[in-house]
Short mmCIF file of C-alpha atoms in Angstrom, two decimals:
data_model
loop_
_atom_site.label_atom_id
_atom_site.label_comp_id
_atom_site.label_asym_id
_atom_site.label_seq_id
_atom_site.Cartn_x
_atom_site.Cartn_y
_atom_site.Cartn_z
CA MET A 1 0.00 0.00 0.00
CA SER A 2 1.31 3.44 -0.93
CA ARG A 3 2.30 5.70 1.96
CA TYR A 4 0.77 8.61 0.04
CA TRP A 5 -2.92 9.39 -0.11
CA THR A 6 -4.51 10.03 -3.50
CA GLU A 7 -4.10 13.62 -4.62
CA PRO A 8 -7.20 15.55 -5.68
CA ALA A 9 -7.61 16.02 -9.42
CA PHE A 10 -5.46 18.95 -10.49
CA LYS A 11 -6.74 21.62 -12.86
CA HIS A 12 -4.29 24.06 -14.41
CA ASP A 13 -6.86 26.86 -14.38
CA SER A 14 -7.56 26.53 -10.65
CA THR A 15 -6.65 29.24 -8.16
CA ALA A 16 -4.25 28.57 -5.29
CA ARG A 17 -5.92 29.59 -2.04
CA THR A 18 -4.79 30.51 1.45
CA GLY A 19 -6.45 28.69 4.33
CA VAL A 20 -6.72 29.29 8.07
CA LEU A 21 -7.34 26.27 10.31
CA LEU A 22 -8.47 26.91 13.88
CA VAL A 23 -7.86 23.91 16.15
CA ASN A 24 -9.49 23.31 19.52
CA LEU A 25 -9.03 20.44 21.95
CA GLY A 26 -12.07 18.36 21.08
CA THR A 27 -15.24 16.90 22.46
CA PRO A 28 -17.22 13.67 22.40
CA GLU A 29 -20.07 13.47 19.90
CA ALA A 30 -22.67 12.94 22.64
CA PRO A 31 -22.84 12.99 26.46
CA THR A 32 -22.90 9.21 26.70
CA ALA A 33 -20.47 6.58 27.91
CA ALA A 34 -20.43 5.04 24.43
CA ALA A 35 -19.34 8.36 22.91
CA LEU A 36 -16.87 9.15 25.70
CA ARG A 37 -14.94 5.90 25.38
CA PRO A 38 -13.36 6.46 21.92
CA TYR A 39 -12.84 10.15 22.65
CA LEU A 40 -11.02 9.47 25.92
CA LYS A 41 -9.02 6.67 24.34
CA GLN A 42 -7.74 8.95 21.58
CA PHE A 43 -7.05 11.80 23.99
CA LEU A 44 -5.36 9.79 26.71
CA SER A 45 -3.36 7.66 24.25
CA ASP A 46 -1.42 10.73 23.09
CA PRO A 47 2.11 10.36 24.51
CA ARG A 48 2.36 14.13 24.91
CA VAL A 49 -0.76 14.19 27.09
CA VAL A 50 0.33 11.35 29.38
CA GLU A 51 4.10 10.91 29.71
CA ILE A 52 4.07 7.50 31.35
CA PRO A 53 5.95 4.55 29.79
CA ARG A 54 3.66 3.19 27.07
CA PRO A 55 3.35 -0.47 28.25
CA VAL A 56 2.45 0.62 31.79
CA TRP A 57 0.03 3.31 30.63
CA TRP A 58 -1.62 0.95 28.11
CA LEU A 59 -2.56 -1.40 30.94
CA ILE A 60 -3.87 1.42 33.14
CA LEU A 61 -5.80 3.08 30.32
CA ASN A 62 -7.38 -0.02 28.82
CA GLY A 63 -7.70 -2.05 32.00
CA ILE A 64 -9.05 0.59 34.38
CA ILE A 65 -9.73 4.08 33.01
CA LEU A 66 -11.71 3.20 29.89
CA ASN A 67 -13.83 0.82 31.93
CA THR A 68 -14.71 3.30 34.67
CA ARG A 69 -14.29 6.90 33.56
CA PRO A 70 -16.59 7.15 30.48
CA ALA A 71 -19.80 6.77 32.51
CA ALA A 72 -18.74 9.32 35.12
CA SER A 73 -17.56 11.78 32.48
CA ALA A 74 -20.78 11.33 30.50
CA LYS A 75 -22.82 12.56 33.47
CA LYS A 76 -20.67 15.69 33.69
CA TYR A 77 -20.98 16.36 29.97
CA ALA A 78 -24.74 15.89 30.19
CA SER A 79 -24.91 18.67 32.78
CA VAL A 80 -23.50 21.24 30.32
CA TRP A 81 -24.73 19.85 26.98
CA THR A 82 -26.95 22.21 24.99
CA ASP A 83 -29.66 21.75 22.36
CA GLU A 84 -27.00 22.64 19.76
CA GLY A 85 -24.52 20.14 21.16
CA SER A 86 -21.21 20.39 22.98
CA PRO A 87 -20.55 23.98 24.19
CA LEU A 88 -16.91 23.83 23.07
CA LYS A 89 -17.87 22.74 19.57
CA VAL A 90 -20.69 25.27 19.28
CA HIS A 91 -18.44 28.16 20.31
CA THR A 92 -15.64 27.01 18.01
CA GLN A 93 -18.04 26.85 15.08
CA ARG A 94 -19.31 30.34 15.82
CA GLN A 95 -15.82 31.75 16.25
CA THR A 96 -14.81 30.28 12.89
CA LYS A 97 -17.80 31.84 11.14
CA LEU A 98 -17.28 35.22 12.82
CA LEU A 99 -13.56 35.23 12.03
CA ALA A 100 -14.33 34.62 8.36
CA GLY A 101 -16.79 37.51 8.45
CA TYR A 102 -14.37 39.90 10.16
CA LEU A 103 -11.61 39.08 7.69
CA ALA A 104 -13.97 39.39 4.73
CA LYS A 105 -15.03 42.86 5.90
CA GLY A 106 -11.36 43.78 5.86
CA GLY A 107 -11.05 42.77 2.23
CA HIS A 108 -9.92 39.17 2.69
CA ASP A 109 -13.00 37.31 1.48
CA ASP A 110 -10.87 34.88 -0.55
CA LEU A 111 -9.51 33.11 2.54
CA ASP A 112 -10.64 29.57 3.37
CA ILE A 113 -11.45 29.56 7.11
CA ASP A 114 -12.22 26.25 8.83
CA TYR A 115 -11.87 24.49 12.19
CA ALA A 116 -10.88 21.06 13.47
CA MET A 117 -10.62 19.25 16.77
CA ARG A 118 -7.39 17.69 17.95
CA TYR A 119 -9.36 14.79 19.42
CA GLY A 120 -12.73 13.77 18.05
CA ALA A 121 -14.47 15.23 15.02
CA PRO A 122 -13.97 16.99 12.73
CA SER A 123 -10.42 15.66 12.78
CA ILE A 124 -7.35 17.56 11.63
CA PRO A 125 -6.65 15.14 8.73
CA ASP A 126 -10.25 15.30 7.51
CA VAL A 127 -10.34 19.09 7.50
CA LEU A 128 -6.86 19.49 5.99
CA ASN A 129 -7.83 17.10 3.19
CA ALA A 130 -11.01 19.10 2.58
CA MET A 131 -8.99 22.33 2.44
CA ARG A 132 -6.58 20.70 0.00
CA ALA A 133 -9.51 19.69 -2.21
CA ARG A 134 -10.66 23.32 -2.16
CA GLY A 135 -7.30 24.42 -3.51
CA CYS A 136 -5.45 25.57 -0.38
CA THR A 137 -1.71 25.59 -1.01
CA ARG A 138 -0.91 27.84 1.96
CA ILE A 139 -2.37 27.00 5.39
CA LEU A 140 -2.03 28.83 8.69
CA VAL A 141 -2.72 26.54 11.66
CA LEU A 142 -3.93 28.41 14.73
CA PRO A 143 -4.33 26.26 17.87
CA LEU A 144 -6.86 27.94 20.17
CA TYR A 145 -4.56 27.54 23.18
CA PRO A 146 -3.34 30.96 24.35
CA GLN A 147 -0.50 29.51 26.44
CA TYR A 148 1.87 27.04 24.77
CA SER A 149 2.26 23.58 26.25
CA ALA A 150 3.74 20.39 24.86
CA SER A 151 0.52 18.62 25.86
CA THR A 152 -1.71 20.98 23.84
CA SER A 153 -0.13 23.19 21.17
CA ALA A 154 2.62 20.72 20.30
CA THR A 155 0.14 17.89 19.77
CA VAL A 156 -1.48 19.95 17.02
CA VAL A 157 1.89 20.33 15.27
CA ASP A 158 2.41 16.56 15.63
CA GLU A 159 -0.96 15.71 14.11
CA VAL A 160 -0.56 18.13 11.20
CA GLY A 161 2.86 16.60 10.51
CA ARG A 162 1.46 13.06 10.59
CA CYS A 163 -1.21 14.08 8.11
CA LEU A 164 1.16 15.85 5.72
CA ALA A 165 3.49 12.85 5.74
CA HIS A 166 0.83 11.21 3.55
CA TRP A 167 0.62 14.10 1.07
CA ARG A 168 2.73 13.97 -2.05
CA ASN A 169 2.06 17.64 -2.88
CA GLN A 170 2.43 19.45 0.44
CA PRO A 171 1.28 23.00 1.15
CA GLU A 172 3.17 25.82 2.81
CA ILE A 173 2.40 25.66 6.52
CA ARG A 174 2.63 28.25 9.28
CA PHE A 175 1.77 27.73 12.94
CA VAL A 176 0.75 30.12 15.68
CA ARG A 177 2.75 29.00 18.71
CA ASN A 178 0.92 31.00 21.40
CA PHE A 179 -0.82 34.30 22.11
CA HIS A 180 -0.68 34.51 25.90
CA ASP A 181 0.55 38.11 25.80
CA HIS A 182 -1.12 39.30 22.60
CA PRO A 183 -2.45 42.81 23.34
CA GLY A 184 -5.85 42.13 21.80
CA TYR A 185 -6.31 38.86 23.71
CA VAL A 186 -5.34 40.49 27.00
CA ALA A 187 -7.56 43.50 26.29
CA ALA A 188 -10.49 41.17 25.58
CA LEU A 189 -9.98 39.45 28.95
CA VAL A 190 -9.79 42.79 30.74
CA LYS A 191 -12.92 44.04 28.97
CA SER A 192 -14.82 40.91 29.94
CA VAL A 193 -13.91 41.33 33.62
CA ARG A 194 -14.75 45.04 33.64
CA GLU A 195 -18.13 44.45 32.02
CA HIS A 196 -18.92 41.80 34.63
CA TRP A 197 -17.89 44.08 37.46
CA LEU A 198 -19.89 46.98 36.06
CA VAL A 199 -23.05 44.92 36.55
CA ASN A 200 -22.13 42.88 39.63
CA GLY A 201 -19.58 44.95 41.53
CA GLU A 202 -16.03 43.88 42.37
CA PRO A 203 -14.99 40.80 44.39
CA GLU A 204 -12.40 40.53 47.12
CA ARG A 205 -10.37 38.17 44.94
CA LEU A 206 -10.20 37.39 41.23
CA LEU A 207 -8.98 33.87 40.45
CA LEU A 208 -7.54 33.17 37.02
CA SER A 209 -7.80 29.40 36.76
CA PHE A 210 -5.75 27.64 34.07
CA HIS A 211 -5.83 23.99 33.10
CA GLY A 212 -3.19 22.13 35.04
CA VAL A 213 -0.26 20.07 33.79
CA PRO A 214 2.11 17.84 35.77
CA ARG A 215 4.76 19.74 37.74
CA ARG A 216 7.37 17.58 36.02
CA SER A 217 6.63 19.27 32.68
CA LEU A 218 7.81 22.61 34.10
CA GLU A 219 10.99 21.02 35.41
CA LEU A 220 11.64 19.49 31.96
CA GLY A 221 11.39 22.87 30.23
CA ASP A 222 7.74 23.42 29.30
CA PRO A 223 7.00 27.20 29.27
CA TYR A 224 3.30 26.83 30.09
CA HIS A 225 3.59 27.81 33.77
CA CYS A 226 5.46 31.01 32.93
CA GLU A 227 3.04 31.98 30.17
CA CYS A 228 0.03 31.51 32.46
CA HIS A 229 1.59 33.80 35.04
CA LYS A 230 2.43 36.39 32.40
CA THR A 231 -1.19 36.41 31.26
CA GLY A 232 -2.24 36.84 34.89
CA ARG A 233 0.15 39.76 35.42
CA LEU A 234 -1.00 41.50 32.25
CA VAL A 235 -4.67 41.12 33.18
CA ALA A 236 -4.02 42.59 36.64
CA GLU A 237 -2.14 45.49 35.08
CA GLY A 238 -4.92 46.04 32.56
CA LEU A 239 -7.51 46.13 35.32
CA GLY A 240 -5.36 48.52 37.33
CA ILE A 241 -5.84 46.62 40.57
CA ALA A 242 -3.39 45.41 43.20
CA ARG A 243 -1.58 42.26 42.07
CA GLU A 244 -2.40 40.46 45.33
CA ARG A 245 -6.10 40.61 44.47
CA VAL A 246 -5.48 38.44 41.41
CA LEU A 247 -4.53 34.80 41.98
CA VAL A 248 -3.29 32.38 39.32
CA THR A 249 -4.37 28.81 40.04
CA PHE A 250 -4.50 25.49 38.20
CA GLN A 251 -7.40 23.07 37.80
CA SER A 252 -8.24 19.65 36.33
CA ARG A 253 -5.70 17.43 38.03
CA PHE A 254 -5.50 13.80 36.97
CA GLY A 255 -3.73 10.99 38.80
CA LYS A 256 -1.59 11.10 41.95
CA ALA A 257 1.48 12.99 40.70
CA GLU A 258 2.07 16.58 41.72
CA TRP A 259 0.70 19.11 39.25
CA LEU A 260 1.24 22.84 38.95
CA LYS A 261 0.20 24.67 42.11
CA PRO A 262 -1.73 26.27 43.66
CA TYR A 263 -4.71 24.08 42.86
CA THR A 264 -7.95 25.94 42.13
CA GLN A 265 -10.49 24.18 44.35
CA PRO A 266 -8.29 23.96 47.49
CA THR A 267 -7.42 27.65 47.01
CA LEU A 268 -11.12 28.56 46.93
CA GLU A 269 -11.80 26.49 50.03
CA SER A 270 -8.88 28.16 51.81
CA LEU A 271 -10.10 31.63 50.89
CA ALA A 272 -13.56 30.85 52.23
CA ALA A 273 -12.05 29.51 55.48
CA GLN A 274 -10.04 32.75 55.79
CA GLY A 275 -13.23 34.81 55.65
CA VAL A 276 -13.21 35.92 52.02
CA LYS A 277 -16.89 36.35 51.16
CA ARG A 278 -16.84 36.82 47.40
CA VAL A 279 -14.60 35.53 44.64
CA ASP A 280 -14.83 35.80 40.87
CA VAL A 281 -13.25 33.10 38.71
CA MET A 282 -12.19 33.37 35.08
CA CYS A 283 -10.46 30.76 32.89
CA PRO A 284 -8.13 32.62 30.47
CA GLY A 285 -6.58 29.40 29.13
CA PHE A 286 -9.87 28.52 27.41
CA VAL A 287 -11.27 30.77 24.67
CA SER A 288 -14.50 28.72 24.61
CA ASP A 289 -16.62 27.59 27.50
CA CYS A 290 -16.50 23.83 27.91
CA LEU A 291 -16.75 21.05 30.46
CA GLU A 292 -13.78 22.34 32.45
CA THR A 293 -15.28 25.81 32.85
CA LEU A 294 -19.02 25.20 32.99
CA GLU A 295 -19.01 22.08 35.15
CA GLU A 296 -15.72 21.98 37.03
CA ILE A 297 -15.53 25.70 37.84
CA ALA A 298 -19.07 27.11 37.66
CA MET A 299 -20.60 24.09 39.42
CA GLU A 300 -18.09 22.03 41.41
CA CYS A 301 -15.80 24.83 42.57
CA LYS A 302 -18.73 27.12 43.32
CA GLU A 303 -20.25 24.45 45.54
CA ALA A 304 -16.94 23.88 47.32
CA PHE A 305 -16.45 27.61 48.02
CA LEU A 306 -19.96 28.09 49.37
CA GLU A 307 -19.79 24.94 51.51
CA LYS A 308 -16.65 26.28 53.21
CA GLY A 309 -18.39 29.53 54.18
CA GLY A 310 -18.07 31.74 51.12
CA LYS A 311 -21.10 33.87 50.36
CA ALA A 312 -20.87 34.76 46.66
CA PHE A 313 -19.16 33.01 43.77
CA HIS A 314 -19.21 34.48 40.27
CA TYR A 315 -17.96 32.67 37.20
CA ILE A 316 -16.94 35.05 34.39
CA PRO A 317 -17.55 33.28 31.05
CA CYS A 318 -14.82 32.61 28.50
CA LEU A 319 -14.27 35.00 25.62
CA ASN A 320 -16.51 32.90 23.36
CA GLU A 321 -17.95 35.19 20.64
CA GLY A 322 -17.20 38.55 22.27
CA ASP A 323 -16.42 41.31 19.76
CA ALA A 324 -13.12 42.20 21.42
CA TRP A 325 -11.96 38.59 21.20
CA ILE A 326 -12.99 38.06 17.57
CA ASN A 327 -11.25 41.34 16.69
CA ALA A 328 -8.14 40.09 18.47
CA LEU A 329 -8.39 36.74 16.71
CA ALA A 330 -8.62 38.53 13.35
CA ASP A 331 -5.57 40.68 14.21
CA LEU A 332 -3.63 37.60 15.29
CA THR A 333 -4.58 35.80 12.08
CA ARG A 334 -3.62 38.70 9.83
CA ALA A 335 -0.28 39.11 11.58
CA HIS A 336 0.64 35.45 11.06
CA LEU A 337 -0.64 35.32 7.51
CA GLY A 338 1.78 38.16 6.79
CA ASN A 339 2.82 38.39 3.17
CA TRP A 340 0.36 35.68 2.15
CA LEU A 341 -2.31 38.39 2.30
CA GLU A 342 -0.49 40.21 -0.49
CA ILE A 343 -0.88 37.31 -2.93
CA ALA A 344 -3.75 38.22 -5.22
CA PRO A 345 -5.74 35.35 -6.75
CA ALA A 346 -5.26 34.93 -10.48
CA ASP A 347 -8.03 36.46 -12.58
CA ALA A 348 -9.99 34.55 -15.23
CA ALA A 349 -7.73 35.63 -18.09
CA ALA A 350 -4.57 34.50 -16.29
CA ARG A 351 -6.14 31.14 -15.40
CA ALA A 352 -7.24 30.59 -19.00
CA ALA A 353 -3.73 31.39 -20.26
CA THR A 354 -2.23 28.91 -17.79
CA LEU A 355 -4.61 26.19 -18.96
CA GLU A 356 -3.80 26.92 -22.61
CA ARG A 357 -0.07 26.62 -21.99
CA ALA A 358 -0.58 23.37 -20.05
CA ARG A 359 -2.64 21.87 -22.84
CA ALA A 360 0.03 22.81 -25.35
CA LEU A 361 2.39 20.68 -23.24
CA GLY A 362 -0.01 17.75 -23.24
CA ALA A 363 -2.15 18.32 -20.14
CA SER A 364 -5.84 17.36 -20.35
CA GLN A 365 -7.15 19.90 -17.84
#
C-alpha cells in the first residue's frame, strides 16, 4: 500500500488559495459513555498528554480508566450539553464563522477559514484534506490555546505533521505557537472582567484558573507555567488593581502525581475559610466555555467555596464570541498570515492562459 494518499484532481486553471485552520481540543459526539470511550481513548493515548511509559500506561488506560471513567464523564458532559450540542464545539463553530466575516469585511473574502478538533471530530486530517480539495496551497494553523504547552499546542503540530506525511504535494504551513501576551487577547480578557464588574460589583479576589499540567513538565522545560503567570500579570495590570487581588491557580488534576500549584479548588476552600466572602473566577486558558469551565468551575468549585463559608461566587464566562476577542483573533490571524495576504488570486484571463499553456504541453485539464 502506498504511503501517500490520492491527490485531488489537479486543474491548471484553478486558483491557489490561502487557508486558516483553527484547532481546539475536542469533544465527544454525545454525552454518553459510548461516545466518551473512543474520545477518551484517543485523547489519553497521546504520549504528549500522558508521559508514562507506554506499556504501563496501556494497561492502566485499557484495564481501568476506559472501563470506569466514560460513565462518570458522560454525566458531567450531560450537565452542560446544549440543544445545539457540545458547548466547546458550538463556540468554536461560531468563532470560525465570525472570524471569516471579520476578515472578509477587511477585504480578505478569498480566505478559506475552517476548524478542526485535535481529538474527536472533525479531525485535523479530515479538514486538511477538505482544504486541500478546495485548492489551499498555503495553510495557517492556529491552535486555540493561548498559552503554549507540549501537551496541547505541540500535539497539534504533531498531528498536522502526521497528516502531511501522507501528502505527495504538500502546502506551505505556518503555525501560531501561542498568544498569551497578545495585546488584543489580554484587552479582551480585561474588557470581559470590567463588564462583569460593572453589573455585579467587584470581588475581594479574582482567580484566574488555568488547566493544570504535571509539575514535572515545568521542570523538563515546558514554558506553560510562565506563560500563564504572564497572562495573569498583564490582566491585573490592565484592570489597574493590586496584584495580590489576582490569583493564578490550576485546575483539572489527573492521577496522583504533583501538578502545577496552587490548585484551584483547594485555594477557593482556603479563601472561604479565611473569611473571604466573594470571589470571581475566570479561565483565560480557554477561549471557549466547555466542560472544564461550565461544570468543574461554575458548578463544582462554586459548591466547594460556598460549603466552606463563602457567600458569593461568580464565574466570568470565556471569551466565546465577544467582539473584542474576535477582533483580536482577526488581528492575530492577519499578523501570522503576513505576506500571504499580499498574494492576489489569479483572474480569469490568467487562469485561462495557464490552462492553454498546459494543454500545449499535453495536459488534459
